Each structure stands twice: as structure tokens, then as C-alpha cells.
Amino acid sequence: MCTVCGCSEGESRIEDANNKHHHENSHDHEQHDHEHHDHSHKAHEHHYGHGPAHAHAPGMSQARMVQIEQDILGKNNEYANANRSVFSEKGILALNLVSSPGSGKTTLLTRTLQDLKDEMALSVIEGDQETSQDADRIRATGVPAIQINTGKGCHLDAHQVGHAFEHLAPAEASVLMIENVGNLVCPAAFDLGEAHKVAILSVTEGEDKPIKYPDMFYAADLLLLNKIDLLPYLNFDVDKCIEYAQRVNPRIQILQVSASSGEGMSDWYQWIRLAHQTRLIGHQKLNKTEKTTEMI
Amino acid sequence: MHEMSLCEGVLQVLQTEAKKQGFNKVKAVWLEIGDLSSVEPEAMLFSFDVVTRNSLADGATLNIINVPGQAWCMQCAKNVAVKQRFDECPECAGYQLQVTAGDEMKIKELEVE
């Protein structure tokens, strides 16, 4: 289990077509080597690496040095690139929605789906530690959704999303919303193959979130400042928040919205339409379909 | 952040490389970790020990090479040192910085048998 936030691999589940859970790792043979980890904490040996006595000078024994220069997240990035090329081939705009728990992410998403479902094909991959409550809320809107439960995991990874995508089988030229686990730390580092990360921050959270969790706001292309209908009751400094977000990420775009009153939501919808159009421009197979020509 | 997941990523790379390059045991690993990568080296050392137990890297030494943060300041048109993503430019106090180094999370080299 992760020493900081409780991540671990090997517990995630994806719903199958009948909404029953199955173990995702049955597909992944490389994961099986990790199963002993949960037991190893018993020893309580908190040593931080081994001392110099264990050092071996290269060339003194049969030991040899191997230069590999590989990214630690290389495996995840490989899966993410595979996802990205499938999304691109099918003309699917994938958005990775990230936020802390309680920012109103699911409410914002259900409203978006309600308002846009007659205009474009939509589907949702839902990530939560446990329960399929969010996917149930999404399905109530009539939009297809699949739940990934990450178990102890604190983020979705590209491998899980790849499998969920296969089960969900979204239509070509559609928009796929991936609602990540509510967490402003870990999801920042895990590329899922999405076109954009969209961060959602609610005004009930405090304007300094962007500098407290800079990695997430650095990774996002769009920031939705949610629950602005509550501003009259709070001491939230909108300008300060925007300044902090731009300090961390000068190219971030910021929209002020309220998913419950609907204020500002049309800007967000326009952003989705434009991103979707950008995805489809020049697409050899899909840019002539009816769906795209009637969109804007 | 998620050092345990990262160590599992390292182990996966080691296992793949072992097959590719034909070695059975990893004795030492050198990682390049940037100041801006939000990886805690201490947590990484602890997780590495736990994750590699009973694997081909059991007992391997983990060496972390720190890479200082660096960013390109658009105002000054040069590279400056930064400690965090939202640092201001130490010379002009502006925020138009583009990180150029220090976000590395890389496995650099291995000592193997």
C-alpha cells in the first residue's frame, strides 16, 4: 500500500456488461508478481536502502552495468499511447476530469450529459475507490457508463481505462468523459490517453488549492471553477484563485460555472464542441458524417 | 505522491529489461528524480525495498540522483533555477516560466548479474 495515499495495484475492478464486477488483473499476467506486497509490511523493517558495505564496484565481479534511461511511468505511458491512438482512430474526444472529492464533479458531469446528449454521442468511464453509485447516477441520464473501482488505488491508470473502453465500446466520433478518482495528487502523473485534463475546483474549497496542489493544475488544460452560485456566502477570492492557477500554469484556461444554477455552463459546452471539432478536423473517415456537420 | 505505484513501475521495467538483456539479478538501480516531480525520495527508498522483496531485485540498492529544477523565463530569455512549479523568476520576479528540467522520473542505469 502506498505510504502516502494508500495506492496499491491488484485490487481494481471494472464492471462487465451486466454490471457485475470482475477482476481486471485476470487480463494482466505481469501484475501477478506483485501479490506478495501486502504481506511484506509484517516485518516492519523501515530501512531506507542498504549501506555502502553492500556496494559492488562495477567490473569487480560478474556484475555489469546496464544503461536503460527509461521513464518510470513508461509502462503506463505505453498503455496511454495505445489508448490515444484508438481514440484518435475512432474520432473520440476523451476528457479526463480531475478534482478533489466533493468538488461537484459528478453533478457537473450529469448536468453536462443531460444538456448535450441530444446533440452528440456521449459515454462515461467512472473511477471511484468503491461503489457504482456514480455510474448509476450517470446511467440515469440515459448515457452509457461503466464503473472502475480502484480498490486501494488512488488514481485511474491507462491500463484500466483501456479495458473499460473495450467493455464500453463508445460510438465513433463521440465524446468520452473519464471521471477520475477524487484526488488532486496522483491522477496528475498518470496519462490515460486523454486529449485534455479538465480540473474542477469548487469555490467552497479555498482559493489556494492551485498552489497547494500545483502538479494537477499544471497538468490541466482547462479549469472549471464550480459552485460560483455560492460566492455571495463565502470569502472566496476568485481573482486570487485565477492568479494562483495561472502562476502554476500560464496556459491554463479558466471558466466560472455553476452546475446547479447553470451559470457559465454554456461556455463549457462550447469548449467541448470546439475540442470535439478539433478532434474531427481532417479525420479521413469521420469528418463527413452527419453528426459532425450538424454540430456547430 | 504515489511512490509505491512508481516502484511497481520500476520493477515492471526491470522485469522487461531482464528478459530483453538477459540478466537474472539486479544489484543496484540508479533513478533520476527531479525536484519538480513531486516524488519523495525517502518514501521511494522505503517503497522500493518493500516492492522488490522476493523479486529479481531483492536487496538491490536504490540510488537516487537528484535533478534540480530549472525553467526558461520568457521575460529574461534564459534558464533560471526554481524549487517549485509556482516559483517566481529569481531575477525578474515574473511567473512566465516554462519548466525545462527537474520533472524527471527516470531509471538511468542498473548494476546486474
Coordinates of C-alpha atoms in Angstrom, one line a residue:
Chain A
M1 CA 0.0 0.0 0.0
C2 CA 1.2 3.5 -0.8
T3 CA 3.0 5.1 2.2
V4 CA 1.4 8.5 1.3
C5 CA -2.1 8.0 -0.1
G6 CA -2.8 4.3 0.0
C7 CA -2.3 3.3 -3.6
S8 CA -1.8 -0.3 -4.4
E9 CA -2.2 -2.4 -7.5
G10 CA -4.1 -5.6 -7.9
E11 CA -7.4 -4.6 -6.5
S12 CA -9.1 -2.7 -9.2
R13 CA -12.3 -3.9 -10.7
I14 CA -14.2 -3.0 -13.8
E15 CA -17.9 -3.7 -14.3
D16 CA -18.7 -6.1 -17.1
A17 CA -21.6 -5.7 -19.4
N18 CA -24.0 -7.0 -16.8
N19 CA -22.6 -4.5 -14.3
K20 CA -21.1 -7.3 -12.2
H21 CA -17.5 -6.9 -11.0
H22 CA -14.7 -8.9 -12.3
H23 CA -11.0 -8.7 -11.6
E24 CA -9.3 -6.6 -14.1
N25 CA -6.0 -8.2 -13.4
S26 CA -7.0 -11.5 -14.8
H27 CA -6.1 -9.9 -18.1
D28 CA -2.7 -8.9 -17.0
H29 CA -0.2 -11.5 -16.3
E30 CA 2.6 -9.2 -15.4
Q31 CA 0.7 -8.0 -12.3
H32 CA 0.8 -11.3 -10.6
D33 CA 4.4 -10.9 -9.4
H34 CA 3.2 -8.1 -7.1
E35 CA 0.9 -10.1 -5.0
H36 CA 3.2 -10.6 -2.1
H37 CA 3.4 -6.9 -1.3
D38 CA 0.6 -6.8 1.1
H39 CA 2.3 -9.3 3.4
S40 CA 5.7 -7.6 3.4
H41 CA 4.7 -4.9 5.9
K42 CA 4.6 -7.5 8.7
A43 CA 8.4 -7.4 9.1
H44 CA 8.3 -3.7 10.0
E45 CA 11.8 -3.1 8.6
H46 CA 11.9 0.5 7.9
H47 CA 15.4 0.6 6.5
Y48 CA 15.9 3.2 3.8
G49 CA 18.1 1.3 1.4
H50 CA 21.3 -0.5 2.1
G51 CA 24.6 1.0 3.3
P52 CA 27.9 1.3 1.4
A53 CA 29.0 -2.1 2.6
H54 CA 26.7 -3.7 0.1
A55 CA 28.1 -1.7 -2.8
H56 CA 29.7 -3.5 -5.6
A57 CA 32.2 -1.8 -7.8
P58 CA 31.2 -2.5 -11.5
G59 CA 33.7 -4.8 -13.2
M60 CA 34.9 -6.5 -9.9
S61 CA 32.5 -9.5 -10.2
Q62 CA 30.3 -10.9 -13.0
A63 CA 28.1 -7.8 -12.4
R64 CA 27.7 -5.4 -15.2
M65 CA 26.2 -2.0 -15.8
V66 CA 23.1 -1.6 -18.0
Q67 CA 22.1 1.8 -19.2
I68 CA 18.4 1.9 -19.7
E69 CA 17.3 5.6 -19.5
Q70 CA 13.6 4.7 -19.2
D71 CA 10.7 6.7 -17.7
I72 CA 9.4 5.1 -14.5
L73 CA 5.9 5.6 -15.8
G74 CA 6.9 4.1 -19.2
K75 CA 4.5 1.2 -18.9
N76 CA 1.6 3.4 -18.1
N77 CA 2.6 5.8 -20.9
E78 CA 2.7 2.9 -23.4
Y79 CA -0.9 2.0 -22.4
A80 CA -1.8 5.7 -22.6
N81 CA -0.4 6.0 -26.1
A82 CA -2.3 2.9 -27.2
N83 CA -5.5 4.4 -25.9
R84 CA -4.7 7.7 -27.5
S85 CA -4.3 6.1 -30.9
V86 CA -7.5 4.2 -30.6
F87 CA -9.4 7.4 -29.6
S88 CA -7.8 9.2 -32.5
E89 CA -8.7 6.5 -35.0
K90 CA -12.3 6.4 -33.9
G91 CA -12.5 10.2 -33.7
I92 CA -13.3 10.1 -30.0
L93 CA -12.6 13.1 -27.8
A94 CA -11.5 11.8 -24.4
L95 CA -11.6 14.2 -21.5
N96 CA -10.0 13.3 -18.1
L97 CA -12.0 15.1 -15.3
V98 CA -9.9 15.5 -12.2
S99 CA -10.7 17.2 -8.9
S100 CA -10.7 16.7 -5.1
P101 CA -13.6 14.8 -3.6
G102 CA -16.7 16.9 -3.2
S103 CA -16.0 19.5 -5.9
G104 CA -19.3 18.7 -7.6
K105 CA -17.7 16.7 -10.4
T106 CA -20.4 14.1 -10.8
T107 CA -23.2 16.8 -10.5
L108 CA -21.4 18.8 -13.2
L109 CA -21.0 15.8 -15.3
T110 CA -24.6 14.7 -15.1
R111 CA -25.9 18.2 -16.0
T112 CA -23.5 18.3 -18.9
L113 CA -24.7 14.9 -20.2
Q114 CA -28.4 16.0 -19.8
D115 CA -27.8 19.1 -21.8
L116 CA -25.6 17.7 -24.5
K117 CA -26.9 14.2 -25.0
D118 CA -29.3 15.1 -27.8
E119 CA -26.5 17.0 -29.6
M120 CA -23.6 14.5 -29.6
A121 CA -22.9 10.9 -28.7
L122 CA -21.5 10.7 -25.1
S123 CA -20.2 8.0 -22.8
V124 CA -18.6 7.9 -19.4
I125 CA -15.9 5.9 -17.6
E126 CA -16.3 6.4 -13.8
G127 CA -13.5 5.9 -11.4
D128 CA -14.1 5.6 -7.7
Q129 CA -12.4 3.6 -5.0
E130 CA -15.6 1.7 -4.2
T131 CA -19.3 1.5 -5.2
S132 CA -21.0 2.0 -8.5
Q133 CA -23.2 4.8 -7.2
D134 CA -21.7 7.4 -9.6
A135 CA -22.1 5.2 -12.7
D136 CA -25.7 4.6 -11.6
R137 CA -26.3 8.4 -11.4
I138 CA -24.8 8.7 -14.9
R139 CA -26.8 5.9 -16.4
A140 CA -29.9 7.5 -15.0
T141 CA -29.3 10.3 -17.6
G142 CA -29.5 7.6 -20.3
V143 CA -25.8 7.9 -21.2
P144 CA -23.8 4.7 -21.3
A145 CA -21.4 4.5 -18.4
I146 CA -19.0 1.9 -16.9
Q147 CA -17.6 2.0 -13.4
I148 CA -14.0 1.2 -12.5
N149 CA -13.4 0.6 -8.8
T150 CA -9.8 1.1 -8.0
G151 CA -9.9 -0.7 -4.6
K152 CA -7.0 0.8 -2.7
G153 CA -5.8 2.7 -5.7
C154 CA -5.9 6.4 -5.7
H155 CA -6.0 7.1 -9.4
L156 CA -7.1 5.5 -12.7
D157 CA -4.3 4.2 -14.9
A158 CA -4.2 3.9 -18.6
H159 CA -4.4 0.1 -18.5
Q160 CA -7.7 0.2 -16.5
V161 CA -9.1 2.8 -18.9
G162 CA -8.1 0.7 -21.9
H163 CA -10.1 -2.3 -20.6
A164 CA -13.0 -0.2 -19.6
F165 CA -13.0 1.3 -23.1
E166 CA -13.2 -2.1 -24.6
H167 CA -16.2 -3.0 -22.5
L168 CA -18.0 0.3 -23.0
A169 CA -17.3 0.4 -26.8
P170 CA -18.3 4.1 -27.4
A171 CA -19.5 5.2 -30.8
E172 CA -17.2 6.7 -33.3
A173 CA -16.9 10.5 -33.3
S174 CA -18.3 10.6 -29.7
V175 CA -17.2 12.3 -26.6
L176 CA -15.8 10.1 -23.8
M177 CA -15.7 11.6 -20.3
I178 CA -13.4 9.9 -17.9
E179 CA -14.2 10.9 -14.3
N180 CA -11.1 10.2 -12.3
V181 CA -10.9 9.3 -8.6
G182 CA -11.4 12.4 -6.4
N183 CA -7.8 13.2 -5.7
L184 CA -5.7 16.2 -6.6
V185 CA -2.3 14.5 -6.3
C186 CA -1.8 11.1 -8.1
P187 CA -4.1 11.4 -11.1
A188 CA -1.8 14.3 -12.3
A189 CA 1.0 11.9 -13.2
F190 CA -1.0 9.1 -14.9
D191 CA -1.7 9.8 -18.5
L192 CA -4.8 8.0 -19.6
G193 CA -4.5 8.8 -23.3
E194 CA -7.0 11.7 -23.0
A195 CA -7.0 14.8 -25.2
H196 CA -7.3 17.1 -22.2
K197 CA -7.3 17.0 -18.4
V198 CA -10.1 19.2 -17.1
A199 CA -9.6 20.2 -13.4
I200 CA -12.7 21.1 -11.4
L201 CA -12.3 23.3 -8.4
S202 CA -15.2 24.5 -6.3
V203 CA -15.3 27.8 -4.5
T204 CA -16.1 26.1 -1.2
E205 CA -12.5 24.7 -1.3
G206 CA -10.2 27.7 -0.8
E207 CA -8.5 29.8 -3.5
D208 CA -5.0 28.5 -2.7
K209 CA -5.7 24.9 -4.0
P210 CA -3.8 25.6 -7.3
I211 CA -0.5 26.3 -5.4
K212 CA -1.1 23.7 -2.8
Y213 CA -1.5 21.0 -5.4
P214 CA 0.5 22.5 -8.3
D215 CA 1.0 19.3 -10.3
M216 CA -2.6 18.9 -11.0
F217 CA -3.2 22.4 -12.2
Y218 CA 0.0 22.3 -14.2
A219 CA -1.3 19.1 -16.0
A220 CA -4.7 20.5 -16.7
D221 CA -5.7 22.5 -19.9
L222 CA -9.0 23.7 -18.5
L223 CA -10.0 24.7 -15.0
L224 CA -13.7 24.8 -14.2
L225 CA -14.3 26.9 -11.2
N226 CA -17.6 25.4 -9.9
K227 CA -20.3 26.3 -7.5
I228 CA -20.0 30.1 -8.3
D229 CA -23.7 30.5 -7.2
L230 CA -22.4 30.2 -3.6
L231 CA -19.9 33.1 -3.9
P232 CA -22.1 35.6 -2.0
Y233 CA -21.9 33.3 1.1
L234 CA -18.2 32.7 1.0
N235 CA -14.9 34.6 1.4
F236 CA -13.5 33.0 -1.7
D237 CA -11.2 35.4 -3.7
V238 CA -11.8 34.5 -7.4
D239 CA -9.1 36.8 -8.8
K240 CA -6.6 35.4 -6.4
C241 CA -7.5 31.8 -7.3
I242 CA -7.1 32.6 -11.0
E243 CA -3.8 34.3 -10.4
Y244 CA -2.6 31.2 -8.5
A245 CA -3.7 28.9 -11.2
Q246 CA -2.0 30.9 -13.9
R247 CA 1.1 31.2 -11.9
V248 CA 1.4 27.4 -11.8
N249 CA 0.3 27.0 -15.4
P250 CA 0.3 30.1 -17.6
R251 CA -1.5 28.4 -20.5
I252 CA -4.5 27.2 -18.4
Q253 CA -7.9 28.3 -19.5
I254 CA -10.4 29.1 -16.7
L255 CA -14.2 29.1 -16.9
Q256 CA -16.5 30.0 -14.0
V257 CA -19.5 27.8 -13.8
S258 CA -22.3 26.6 -11.5
A259 CA -23.6 23.1 -12.3
S260 CA -26.6 23.7 -10.1
S261 CA -27.8 27.1 -11.3
G262 CA -26.4 26.5 -14.8
E263 CA -24.5 29.8 -14.9
G264 CA -21.5 29.7 -17.2
M265 CA -22.3 26.1 -18.4
S266 CA -22.8 27.2 -22.0
D267 CA -19.1 28.3 -22.1
W268 CA -18.1 24.8 -21.0
Y269 CA -20.3 23.2 -23.6
Q270 CA -18.9 25.5 -26.3
W271 CA -15.4 24.4 -25.2
I272 CA -16.4 20.8 -25.6
R273 CA -17.9 21.4 -29.0
L274 CA -14.7 23.1 -30.2
A275 CA -12.4 20.5 -28.8
H276 CA -14.6 17.8 -30.4
Q277 CA -14.4 19.6 -33.8
T278 CA -10.7 19.9 -33.5
R279 CA -10.5 16.2 -32.9
L280 CA -12.5 15.6 -36.1
I281 CA -10.9 18.0 -38.4
G282 CA -9.1 16.2 -41.1
H283 CA -10.3 12.8 -39.9
Q284 CA -10.3 10.7 -43.0
K285 CA -13.3 8.6 -42.3
L286 CA -15.4 10.6 -39.9
N287 CA -15.4 14.3 -40.8
K288 CA -18.1 13.8 -43.4
T289 CA -20.6 12.1 -41.1
E290 CA -23.9 13.8 -40.3
K291 CA -23.1 14.0 -36.6
T292 CA -20.2 16.4 -37.1
T293 CA -21.6 18.6 -39.8
E294 CA -24.7 19.5 -37.8
M295 CA -22.8 20.2 -34.6
I296 CA -21.9 23.8 -34.7
Chain B
M1 CA 2.7 11.1 -4.1
H2 CA 2.3 7.5 -5.1
E3 CA 5.8 6.2 -4.6
M4 CA 4.6 2.6 -4.2
S5 CA 2.9 2.6 -7.6
L6 CA 6.1 4.2 -9.0
C7 CA 8.3 1.5 -7.5
E8 CA 6.0 -1.1 -9.0
G9 CA 6.5 0.7 -12.4
V10 CA 10.3 0.4 -11.8
L11 CA 10.0 -3.3 -11.1
Q12 CA 8.0 -3.9 -14.2
V13 CA 10.7 -2.1 -16.3
L14 CA 13.4 -4.3 -14.5
Q15 CA 11.5 -7.5 -15.4
T16 CA 11.1 -6.5 -19.0
E17 CA 14.7 -5.5 -19.3
A18 CA 15.8 -8.8 -17.6
K19 CA 14.2 -10.7 -20.4
K20 CA 15.5 -8.4 -23.1
Q21 CA 19.1 -8.1 -21.9
G22 CA 19.5 -11.5 -20.3
F23 CA 20.2 -10.9 -16.6
N24 CA 18.7 -12.6 -13.5
K25 CA 19.6 -10.4 -10.7
V26 CA 19.6 -6.6 -10.2
K27 CA 22.1 -5.4 -7.6
A28 CA 21.7 -1.7 -7.9
V29 CA 19.4 0.8 -9.5
W30 CA 20.0 4.5 -10.3
L31 CA 17.0 6.7 -10.6
E32 CA 16.9 10.3 -11.7
I33 CA 14.3 12.1 -9.7
G34 CA 13.7 15.8 -10.4
D35 CA 12.9 18.4 -7.7
L36 CA 9.6 19.2 -9.5
S37 CA 8.5 15.6 -10.0
S38 CA 6.6 15.5 -6.6
V39 CA 8.4 12.3 -5.7
E40 CA 9.5 12.0 -2.1
P41 CA 12.9 10.2 -2.3
E42 CA 12.6 8.8 1.3
A43 CA 9.2 7.3 0.5
M44 CA 10.7 5.9 -2.7
L45 CA 13.5 4.2 -0.9
F46 CA 11.1 2.7 1.6
S47 CA 8.7 1.5 -1.1
F48 CA 11.4 0.1 -3.3
D49 CA 12.6 -2.3 -0.5
V50 CA 9.0 -3.5 0.1
V51 CA 8.1 -3.8 -3.6
T52 CA 11.3 -5.7 -4.7
R53 CA 11.2 -8.3 -1.9
N54 CA 11.3 -11.8 -3.4
S55 CA 11.8 -10.4 -6.9
L56 CA 14.8 -10.3 -9.1
A57 CA 15.8 -7.0 -7.4
D58 CA 15.5 -8.4 -3.8
G59 CA 18.0 -6.5 -1.7
A60 CA 19.1 -4.2 -4.5
T61 CA 20.5 -0.8 -3.6
L62 CA 18.4 2.1 -4.8
N63 CA 20.4 5.3 -5.6
I64 CA 18.5 8.5 -6.3
I65 CA 20.2 11.1 -8.4
N66 CA 18.6 14.5 -7.7
V67 CA 17.9 16.8 -10.6
P68 CA 17.5 20.4 -9.7
G69 CA 14.5 22.3 -11.1
Q70 CA 15.1 24.7 -14.0
A71 CA 12.8 26.8 -16.0
W72 CA 13.0 29.1 -19.0
C73 CA 12.0 32.6 -18.2
M74 CA 10.3 34.3 -21.1
Q75 CA 11.0 37.8 -19.8
C76 CA 14.7 37.2 -19.1
A77 CA 15.0 34.8 -22.1
K78 CA 17.2 32.4 -20.2
N79 CA 17.2 29.4 -17.9
V80 CA 16.8 30.1 -14.1
A81 CA 16.7 27.8 -11.1
V82 CA 13.3 27.0 -9.5
K83 CA 12.4 25.0 -6.5
Q84 CA 8.7 24.6 -7.1
R85 CA 6.3 24.8 -10.1
F86 CA 4.8 28.1 -9.0
D87 CA 8.1 29.8 -8.1
E88 CA 8.6 33.3 -9.5
C89 CA 11.7 34.0 -11.6
P90 CA 14.5 34.8 -9.2
E91 CA 15.7 37.6 -11.4
C92 CA 12.7 39.4 -12.7
A93 CA 10.0 38.1 -10.3
G94 CA 7.8 37.2 -13.2
Y95 CA 5.7 34.0 -13.5
Q96 CA 6.1 33.3 -17.2
L97 CA 8.3 30.2 -16.6
Q98 CA 8.4 27.0 -18.6
V99 CA 10.0 24.1 -16.7
T100 CA 12.9 22.8 -18.7
A101 CA 14.5 20.4 -16.1
G102 CA 13.6 18.8 -12.8
D103 CA 10.4 16.9 -13.7
E104 CA 12.3 13.7 -14.5
M105 CA 11.3 10.4 -13.1
K106 CA 13.7 8.1 -14.9
I107 CA 15.5 4.8 -14.5
K108 CA 19.1 5.7 -15.5
E109 CA 21.1 2.6 -15.1
L110 CA 21.4 -0.8 -13.4
E111 CA 24.0 -3.0 -12.0
V112 CA 23.0 -6.5 -12.9
E113 CA 24.3 -10.1 -12.8

